[in-house]
CSV table of C-alpha atoms in Angstrom, one decimal:
chain,number,residue,atom,x,y,z
A,1,MET,CA,-15.0,-20.6,2.2
A,2,SER,CA,-12.9,-17.4,2.1
A,3,ALA,CA,-14.2,-13.9,1.8
A,4,ALA,CA,-14.4,-12.2,-1.7
A,5,PRO,CA,-11.4,-10.1,-2.6
A,6,GLU,CA,-11.6,-6.4,-1.6
A,7,ARG,CA,-9.6,-3.4,-2.8
A,8,ARG,CA,-8.5,-0.5,-0.6
A,9,HIS,CA,-7.0,2.9,-1.3
A,10,TRP,CA,-4.7,4.5,1.3
A,11,ARG,CA,-3.1,7.9,1.5
A,12,PHE,CA,-0.2,8.4,4.0
A,13,THR,CA,1.5,11.5,5.3
A,14,GLY,CA,4.4,12.0,7.5
A,15,GLN,CA,7.9,10.6,7.1
A,16,VAL,CA,6.9,8.4,4.1
A,17,GLN,CA,9.2,9.5,1.3
A,18,GLY,CA,12.9,8.9,1.2
A,19,VAL,CA,12.7,6.0,3.7
A,20,GLY,CA,12.0,3.0,1.5
A,21,PHE,CA,8.3,3.1,2.0
A,22,ARG,CA,7.3,2.1,-1.5
A,23,TYR,CA,9.7,-0.8,-1.7
A,24,ARG,CA,8.7,-2.0,1.7
A,25,ALA,CA,5.1,-1.7,0.7
A,26,GLN,CA,5.8,-3.8,-2.4
A,27,TYR,CA,7.6,-6.5,-0.4
A,28,ALA,CA,4.8,-6.6,2.3
A,29,ALA,CA,2.1,-6.8,-0.3
A,30,GLN,CA,3.9,-9.6,-2.2
A,31,ARG,CA,4.4,-11.5,1.0
A,32,LEU,CA,0.7,-11.3,1.8
A,33,GLY,CA,-0.3,-12.3,-1.7
A,34,LEU,CA,-1.9,-8.9,-2.6
A,35,THR,CA,-2.0,-7.1,-5.9
A,36,GLY,CA,-2.0,-3.3,-6.5
A,37,TRP,CA,0.4,-0.3,-6.6
A,38,VAL,CA,2.1,2.3,-4.5
A,39,GLU,CA,3.4,5.8,-5.5
A,40,ASN,CA,4.8,9.0,-4.2
A,41,ASN,CA,2.9,12.2,-4.6
A,42,TRP,CA,4.4,15.7,-5.3
A,43,ASP,CA,3.1,16.9,-1.9
A,44,GLY,CA,5.2,14.4,0.1
A,45,SER,CA,2.4,11.9,0.7
A,46,VAL,CA,2.2,8.4,-0.6
A,47,GLU,CA,-0.8,6.6,-2.1
A,48,MET,CA,-1.4,2.9,-2.3
A,49,GLU,CA,-4.0,0.5,-3.5
A,50,ALA,CA,-4.0,-3.1,-2.7
A,51,GLN,CA,-6.4,-5.9,-3.5
A,52,GLY,CA,-7.0,-9.3,-1.9
A,53,PRO,CA,-8.6,-11.1,1.0
A,54,PRO,CA,-9.8,-8.6,3.7
A,55,GLU,CA,-7.8,-10.4,6.4
A,56,GLN,CA,-4.6,-9.9,4.4
A,57,LEU,CA,-5.4,-6.3,3.6
A,58,ASP,CA,-5.8,-5.7,7.4
A,59,ARG,CA,-2.2,-7.0,7.9
A,60,LEU,CA,-0.6,-4.8,5.1
A,61,VAL,CA,0.0,-1.5,7.0
A,62,PRO,CA,1.2,-3.2,10.2
A,63,THR,CA,3.6,-5.5,8.2
A,64,LEU,CA,4.9,-2.4,6.3
A,65,THR,CA,5.5,-0.3,9.4
A,66,ALA,CA,7.1,-3.2,11.3
A,67,THR,CA,9.9,-3.5,8.8
A,68,SER,CA,11.4,0.0,9.2
A,69,GLN,CA,12.2,2.3,12.1
A,70,TRP,CA,12.4,5.2,9.6
A,71,ILE,CA,8.8,5.2,8.4
A,72,ALA,CA,6.7,7.5,10.5
A,73,ILE,CA,3.0,7.7,9.4
A,74,GLU,CA,1.4,10.9,10.8
A,75,SER,CA,-2.0,10.4,9.2
A,76,MET,CA,-3.6,7.8,7.1
A,77,THR,CA,-6.9,7.6,5.2
A,78,CYS,CA,-8.3,4.3,3.9
A,79,ARG,CA,-11.4,3.6,1.8
A,80,THR,CA,-12.7,0.7,-0.1
A,81,VAL,CA,-12.7,1.2,-3.9
A,82,PRO,CA,-13.9,-1.0,-6.8
A,83,ALA,CA,-11.8,-4.1,-7.5
A,84,ALA,CA,-9.5,-4.1,-10.5
A,85,GLU,CA,-10.0,-7.1,-12.8
A,86,ASN,CA,-7.1,-9.2,-14.1
A,87,GLU,CA,-4.5,-7.3,-12.1
A,88,ARG,CA,-1.3,-9.2,-11.6
A,89,GLY,CA,1.3,-8.4,-9.0
A,90,PHE,CA,2.1,-5.3,-6.9
A,91,ARG,CA,4.2,-2.5,-8.4
A,92,VAL,CA,5.9,0.7,-7.5
A,93,ARG,CA,4.5,3.5,-9.7
A,94,GLY,CA,5.8,7.0,-10.4
A,95,TYR,CA,9.1,8.6,-9.9
C-alpha cells in the first residue's frame, strides 16, 4: 500500500530566475508524476507547489537541480499545505 498523496509549498531564492528554473521544475514534476504549479515572484524568488506521493516529492528538488548547472538555490523553505482536489498536471504560472 502506498502513502496518501501530500502537497508541499516551496519558496526558493538565489539564481532561480532567468535560468530555466520553472520549465525544469515542470519537466521534473511531470517525470515524477506530480501535479501542481511553479511561478516567478516580483522579488526574484520562485514559488512552487507540488502534490503526489511523499517519496516522489522528496525527489523533486534534487531532480530539478541536477538538470542545470545554472540554477543556484541560496535558500529554500518547504512546508506541507492542504491537498488540492481534482488537480491535473503541473503548470508554469505567472509571467
